[in-house]
mmCIF file of C-alpha atoms in Angstrom:
data_model
loop_
_atom_site.group_PDB
_atom_site.id
_atom_site.type_symbol
_atom_site.label_atom_id
_atom_site.label_comp_id
_atom_site.label_asym_id
_atom_site.label_seq_id
_atom_site.Cartn_x
_atom_site.Cartn_y
_atom_site.Cartn_z
ATOM 1 C CA GLY A 13 -39.273 -25.140 62.511
ATOM 2 C CA ALA A 14 -38.752 -28.801 63.245
ATOM 3 C CA GLY A 15 -38.106 -28.509 66.956
ATOM 4 C CA VAL A 16 -39.961 -27.422 70.069
ATOM 5 C CA SER A 17 -40.260 -23.667 70.126
ATOM 6 C CA GLN A 18 -40.595 -21.614 73.290
ATOM 7 C CA SER A 19 -41.209 -17.918 73.734
ATOM 8 C CA PRO A 20 -40.062 -15.602 75.041
ATOM 9 C CA SER A 21 -36.507 -16.817 75.472
ATOM 10 C CA ASN A 22 -36.011 -14.409 78.347
ATOM 11 C CA LYS A 23 -38.517 -12.629 80.561
ATOM 12 C CA VAL A 24 -37.792 -10.122 83.295
ATOM 13 C CA THR A 25 -40.724 -8.879 85.329
ATOM 14 C CA GLU A 26 -41.528 -7.334 88.659
ATOM 15 C CA LYS A 27 -42.754 -9.300 91.633
ATOM 16 C CA GLY A 28 -46.527 -9.528 91.669
ATOM 17 C CA LYS A 29 -46.995 -9.385 87.898
ATOM 18 C CA ASP A 30 -48.516 -12.193 85.854
ATOM 19 C CA VAL A 31 -46.481 -13.900 83.124
ATOM 20 C CA GLU A 32 -47.374 -16.180 80.227
ATOM 21 C CA LEU A 33 -44.914 -18.594 78.684
ATOM 22 C CA ARG A 34 -45.613 -20.230 75.356
ATOM 23 C CA CYS A 35 -44.644 -23.599 73.908
ATOM 24 C CA ASP A 36 -45.093 -24.828 70.339
ATOM 25 C CA PRO A 37 -44.457 -28.583 70.299
ATOM 26 C CA ILE A 38 -43.132 -30.576 67.382
ATOM 27 C CA SER A 39 -45.890 -31.016 64.826
ATOM 28 C CA GLY A 40 -47.837 -34.206 65.429
ATOM 29 C CA HIS A 41 -46.565 -34.721 68.966
ATOM 30 C CA THR A 42 -49.474 -35.480 71.241
ATOM 31 C CA ALA A 43 -47.658 -35.333 74.569
ATOM 32 C CA LEU A 44 -46.427 -32.051 76.028
ATOM 33 C CA TYR A 45 -44.576 -31.443 79.280
ATOM 34 C CA TRP A 46 -43.577 -28.413 81.311
ATOM 35 C CA TYR A 47 -40.610 -28.460 83.680
ATOM 36 C CA ARG A 48 -38.900 -25.891 85.852
ATOM 37 C CA GLN A 49 -35.162 -25.848 86.404
ATOM 38 C CA SER A 50 -33.565 -23.610 88.984
ATOM 39 C CA LEU A 51 -29.891 -22.742 88.690
ATOM 40 C CA GLY A 52 -27.755 -25.829 89.190
ATOM 41 C CA GLN A 53 -30.751 -28.001 89.949
ATOM 42 C CA GLY A 54 -32.516 -30.866 88.194
ATOM 43 C CA LEU A 55 -35.764 -30.772 86.279
ATOM 44 C CA GLU A 56 -38.878 -30.228 88.357
ATOM 45 C CA PHE A 57 -41.959 -31.694 86.689
ATOM 46 C CA LEU A 58 -44.862 -29.258 86.495
ATOM 47 C CA ILE A 59 -47.588 -30.566 84.192
ATOM 48 C CA TYR A 60 -48.162 -33.139 81.443
ATOM 49 C CA PHE A 61 -50.684 -33.108 78.601
ATOM 50 C CA GLN A 62 -51.489 -36.207 76.557
ATOM 51 C CA GLY A 63 -53.891 -35.801 73.678
ATOM 52 C CA ASN A 64 -57.414 -35.038 74.862
ATOM 53 C CA SER A 65 -56.938 -36.631 78.283
ATOM 54 C CA ALA A 66 -57.131 -34.630 81.479
ATOM 55 C CA PRO A 67 -53.685 -33.193 82.190
ATOM 56 C CA ASP A 68 -51.509 -34.435 85.026
ATOM 57 C CA LYS A 69 -51.174 -31.298 87.146
ATOM 58 C CA SER A 70 -49.557 -33.005 90.099
ATOM 59 C CA GLY A 71 -46.324 -31.037 89.780
ATOM 60 C CA LEU A 72 -47.744 -27.516 89.849
ATOM 61 C CA PRO A 73 -46.247 -25.909 92.989
ATOM 62 C CA SER A 74 -49.173 -23.643 93.857
ATOM 63 C CA ASP A 75 -52.490 -22.387 92.577
ATOM 64 C CA ARG A 76 -50.663 -19.423 91.063
ATOM 65 C CA PHE A 77 -49.516 -21.776 88.319
ATOM 66 C CA SER A 78 -51.801 -22.964 85.542
ATOM 67 C CA ALA A 79 -51.403 -24.277 82.025
ATOM 68 C CA GLU A 80 -53.564 -24.772 78.997
ATOM 69 C CA ARG A 81 -53.126 -26.600 75.755
ATOM 70 C CA THR A 82 -55.354 -25.380 72.982
ATOM 71 C CA GLY A 83 -56.328 -27.614 70.090
ATOM 72 C CA GLY A 84 -53.904 -30.267 71.209
ATOM 73 C CA SER A 85 -50.953 -28.186 70.084
ATOM 74 C CA VAL A 86 -49.727 -24.901 71.555
ATOM 75 C CA SER A 87 -49.487 -24.671 75.334
ATOM 76 C CA THR A 88 -49.352 -21.667 77.629
ATOM 77 C CA LEU A 89 -48.004 -21.761 81.176
ATOM 78 C CA THR A 90 -49.307 -18.886 83.288
ATOM 79 C CA ILE A 91 -47.846 -17.747 86.570
ATOM 80 C CA GLN A 92 -49.960 -15.259 88.507
ATOM 81 C CA ARG A 93 -48.682 -12.838 91.128
ATOM 82 C CA THR A 94 -45.090 -13.869 90.507
ATOM 83 C CA GLN A 95 -42.693 -14.290 93.406
ATOM 84 C CA GLN A 96 -38.902 -14.155 93.408
ATOM 85 C CA GLU A 97 -38.721 -17.906 93.995
ATOM 86 C CA ASP A 98 -40.426 -18.372 90.615
ATOM 87 C CA SER A 99 -37.191 -17.285 88.936
ATOM 88 C CA ALA A 100 -35.943 -20.254 86.918
ATOM 89 C CA VAL A 101 -35.697 -21.656 83.423
ATOM 90 C CA TYR A 102 -39.015 -23.083 82.274
ATOM 91 C CA LEU A 103 -38.577 -25.928 79.811
ATOM 92 C CA CYS A 104 -41.166 -27.428 77.529
ATOM 93 C CA ALA A 105 -40.830 -30.841 75.902
ATOM 94 C CA SER A 106 -42.958 -32.892 73.543
ATOM 95 C CA SER A 107 -43.052 -36.510 72.513
ATOM 96 C CA SER A 108 -44.875 -38.455 69.831
ATOM 97 C CA GLY A 109 -47.781 -40.801 70.309
ATOM 98 C CA GLN A 110 -49.052 -42.360 73.443
ATOM 99 C CA GLY A 111 -47.051 -44.913 75.278
ATOM 100 C CA ALA A 112 -44.136 -45.306 77.543
ATOM 101 C CA ASN A 113 -41.329 -45.588 75.025
ATOM 102 C CA GLN A 114 -41.309 -42.149 73.489
ATOM 103 C CA PRO A 115 -38.394 -39.856 74.338
ATOM 104 C CA GLN A 116 -38.945 -36.190 74.949
ATOM 105 C CA HIS A 117 -37.597 -33.389 72.815
ATOM 106 C CA PHE A 118 -36.908 -30.142 74.595
ATOM 107 C CA GLY A 119 -37.224 -26.527 73.617
ATOM 108 C CA ASP A 120 -34.554 -23.977 74.509
ATOM 109 C CA GLY A 121 -36.518 -22.801 77.525
ATOM 110 C CA THR A 122 -37.688 -19.467 78.872
ATOM 111 C CA ARG A 123 -35.409 -17.857 81.431
ATOM 112 C CA LEU A 124 -37.695 -16.079 83.886
ATOM 113 C CA SER A 125 -36.306 -13.491 86.284
ATOM 114 C CA ILE A 126 -38.493 -11.917 88.946
ATOM 115 C CA LEU A 127 -37.160 -8.656 90.342
ATOM 116 C CA GLN B 28 -38.314 -41.742 98.399
ATOM 117 C CA LYS B 29 -37.698 -39.794 95.208
ATOM 118 C CA GLU B 30 -39.007 -41.380 92.055
ATOM 119 C CA VAL B 31 -35.621 -41.178 90.329
ATOM 120 C CA GLU B 32 -32.355 -40.824 92.212
ATOM 121 C CA GLN B 33 -28.901 -40.010 90.951
ATOM 122 C CA ASN B 34 -25.624 -39.194 92.638
ATOM 123 C CA SER B 35 -25.312 -35.455 92.079
ATOM 124 C CA GLY B 36 -21.551 -35.652 91.819
ATOM 125 C CA PRO B 37 -19.510 -33.946 90.676
ATOM 126 C CA LEU B 38 -17.854 -36.904 89.027
ATOM 127 C CA SER B 39 -14.400 -36.219 87.662
ATOM 128 C CA VAL B 40 -12.525 -38.592 85.366
ATOM 129 C CA PRO B 41 -9.364 -38.167 83.304
ATOM 130 C CA GLU B 42 -9.565 -38.022 79.541
ATOM 131 C CA GLY B 43 -9.684 -41.500 78.029
ATOM 132 C CA ALA B 44 -11.118 -43.148 81.149
ATOM 133 C CA ILE B 45 -14.526 -44.770 81.573
ATOM 134 C CA ALA B 46 -17.173 -42.650 83.273
ATOM 135 C CA SER B 47 -19.894 -44.565 85.094
ATOM 136 C CA LEU B 48 -23.172 -42.844 85.915
ATOM 137 C CA ASN B 49 -25.841 -44.522 88.016
ATOM 138 C CA CYS B 50 -29.561 -44.129 88.553
ATOM 139 C CA THR B 51 -32.171 -45.895 90.670
ATOM 140 C CA TYR B 52 -35.935 -45.586 90.394
ATOM 141 C CA SER B 53 -38.870 -46.413 92.622
ATOM 142 C CA ASP B 54 -41.666 -47.362 90.204
ATOM 143 C CA ARG B 55 -41.343 -51.125 89.858
ATOM 144 C CA VAL B 56 -43.304 -51.315 86.611
ATOM 145 C CA SER B 57 -41.503 -48.546 84.755
ATOM 146 C CA GLN B 58 -40.917 -49.585 81.170
ATOM 147 C CA SER B 59 -38.777 -46.939 79.517
ATOM 148 C CA PHE B 60 -35.510 -45.380 80.550
ATOM 149 C CA PHE B 61 -33.562 -42.545 79.026
ATOM 150 C CA TRP B 62 -30.302 -40.723 79.490
ATOM 151 C CA TYR B 63 -30.114 -37.050 78.602
ATOM 152 C CA ARG B 64 -27.065 -34.804 78.449
ATOM 153 C CA GLN B 65 -27.338 -31.169 79.427
ATOM 154 C CA TYR B 66 -24.565 -28.706 78.777
ATOM 155 C CA SER B 67 -24.443 -25.640 80.990
ATOM 156 C CA GLY B 68 -27.048 -23.128 79.881
ATOM 157 C CA LYS B 69 -28.546 -25.494 77.330
ATOM 158 C CA SER B 70 -31.577 -27.771 77.201
ATOM 159 C CA PRO B 71 -31.362 -31.519 77.752
ATOM 160 C CA GLU B 72 -30.689 -33.647 74.690
ATOM 161 C CA LEU B 73 -31.419 -37.347 74.398
ATOM 162 C CA ILE B 74 -28.379 -39.572 74.103
ATOM 163 C CA MET B 75 -29.641 -43.075 74.948
ATOM 164 C CA SER B 76 -32.839 -44.995 75.496
ATOM 165 C CA ILE B 77 -33.213 -48.517 76.872
ATOM 166 C CA TYR B 78 -36.295 -50.647 77.405
ATOM 167 C CA SER B 79 -35.056 -54.205 78.080
ATOM 168 C CA ASN B 80 -32.796 -55.701 80.692
ATOM 169 C CA GLY B 81 -29.164 -55.880 79.691
ATOM 170 C CA ASP B 82 -26.785 -53.628 77.823
ATOM 171 C CA LYS B 83 -27.345 -51.344 74.880
ATOM 172 C CA GLU B 84 -24.358 -49.847 73.119
ATOM 173 C CA ASP B 85 -24.211 -46.772 70.895
ATOM 174 C CA GLY B 86 -20.722 -45.652 70.000
ATOM 175 C CA ARG B 87 -18.858 -44.752 73.163
ATOM 176 C CA PHE B 88 -22.044 -44.949 75.250
ATOM 177 C CA THR B 89 -23.454 -48.082 76.890
ATOM 178 C CA ALA B 90 -26.690 -48.096 78.852
ATOM 179 C CA GLN B 91 -27.287 -50.915 81.308
ATOM 180 C CA LEU B 92 -30.696 -51.807 82.747
ATOM 181 C CA ASN B 93 -31.571 -54.135 85.604
ATOM 182 C CA LYS B 94 -35.304 -53.981 86.282
ATOM 183 C CA ALA B 95 -35.130 -56.426 89.190
ATOM 184 C CA SER B 96 -32.777 -54.077 90.996
ATOM 185 C CA GLN B 97 -34.523 -50.966 89.616
ATOM 186 C CA TYR B 98 -31.197 -49.696 88.399
ATOM 187 C CA VAL B 99 -30.027 -48.110 85.168
ATOM 188 C CA SER B 100 -26.539 -46.905 84.371
ATOM 189 C CA LEU B 101 -24.633 -45.134 81.632
ATOM 190 C CA LEU B 102 -21.030 -45.891 80.771
ATOM 191 C CA ILE B 103 -18.999 -43.498 78.671
ATOM 192 C CA ARG B 104 -15.869 -45.066 77.239
ATOM 193 C CA ASP B 105 -12.817 -43.075 76.164
ATOM 194 C CA SER B 106 -14.214 -39.997 77.906
ATOM 195 C CA GLN B 107 -13.502 -36.687 76.209
ATOM 196 C CA PRO B 108 -13.502 -33.149 77.623
ATOM 197 C CA SER B 109 -16.522 -32.506 75.389
ATOM 198 C CA ASP B 110 -18.433 -35.084 77.456
ATOM 199 C CA SER B 111 -18.289 -32.705 80.427
ATOM 200 C CA ALA B 112 -21.937 -31.981 81.181
ATOM 201 C CA THR B 113 -24.760 -32.932 83.508
ATOM 202 C CA TYR B 114 -26.316 -36.299 82.732
ATOM 203 C CA LEU B 115 -29.981 -36.744 83.543
ATOM 204 C CA CYS B 116 -31.671 -40.087 84.035
ATOM 205 C CA ALA B 117 -35.353 -40.202 83.068
ATOM 206 C CA VAL B 118 -37.920 -42.896 83.758
ATOM 207 C CA THR B 119 -41.401 -43.249 82.352
ATOM 208 C CA LEU B 120 -43.913 -43.933 85.090
ATOM 209 C CA SER B 121 -46.376 -46.776 84.862
ATOM 210 C CA PRO B 122 -49.796 -46.228 83.258
ATOM 211 C CA PRO B 123 -52.190 -44.558 83.135
ATOM 212 C CA GLY B 124 -50.125 -41.419 82.947
ATOM 213 C CA ASN B 125 -47.101 -42.705 81.109
ATOM 214 C CA ASP B 126 -45.415 -39.484 82.020
ATOM 215 C CA MET B 127 -41.765 -39.105 82.770
ATOM 216 C CA ARG B 128 -39.716 -38.168 85.787
ATOM 217 C CA PHE B 129 -36.145 -36.963 85.810
ATOM 218 C CA GLY B 130 -33.381 -37.429 88.312
ATOM 219 C CA ALA B 131 -31.517 -34.406 89.595
ATOM 220 C CA GLY B 132 -28.584 -35.182 87.312
ATOM 221 C CA THR B 133 -24.925 -36.067 87.766
ATOM 222 C CA ARG B 134 -22.365 -33.464 86.818
ATOM 223 C CA LEU B 135 -19.451 -35.024 84.942
ATOM 224 C CA THR B 136 -16.110 -33.338 84.360
ATOM 225 C CA VAL B 137 -13.564 -34.933 82.042
ATOM 226 C CA LYS B 138 -10.117 -33.499 82.665
ATOM 227 C CA PRO B 139 -7.629 -33.291 79.781
#
């Protein structure tokens, strides 16, 4: 597809379980972002990948959160030992090239519910 | 101070009126500014970008940027009920990261 693809679209899991969320950016986009959005709230920045540079992890809320980007393309966000406050929509976005003037294109998100 | 601040609203305007959405940012050397629209339950979609001081018009939308005041706004002329959504302001931070921060969004309701 031409857009950013995220999977799964919905995930329900029990507290304490680990979850993996996947993002396929637009082909050729070198920048990839993860955000979290709680119900009725704005976007909370989590992590940013740009090409082969070290990622900006400054937004990760705790050491239970980690993300990888393999081969400069697909990214996986992992949440270990999930807590109920992790329930949110997790959005991935990508943008082309390096530089400040590139808009982001968003996927449809993964709605995560922790029971 | 938050990096990007918006009035959370809700902002309510009658159909046909001008809706004015405002955003301030803290990074003095930010270069790129974007407005996204997010319908309930959907992902944000880009509606405007602006990089230089002044106004930029695209159909019913006008973005205004004042870097000296660290202020960016979005005007929606002839507002329609279909414009009812949350509008997110986004600012690209200065190098080396060049990454982007979003405001919390302003919820707009256009009443028929």
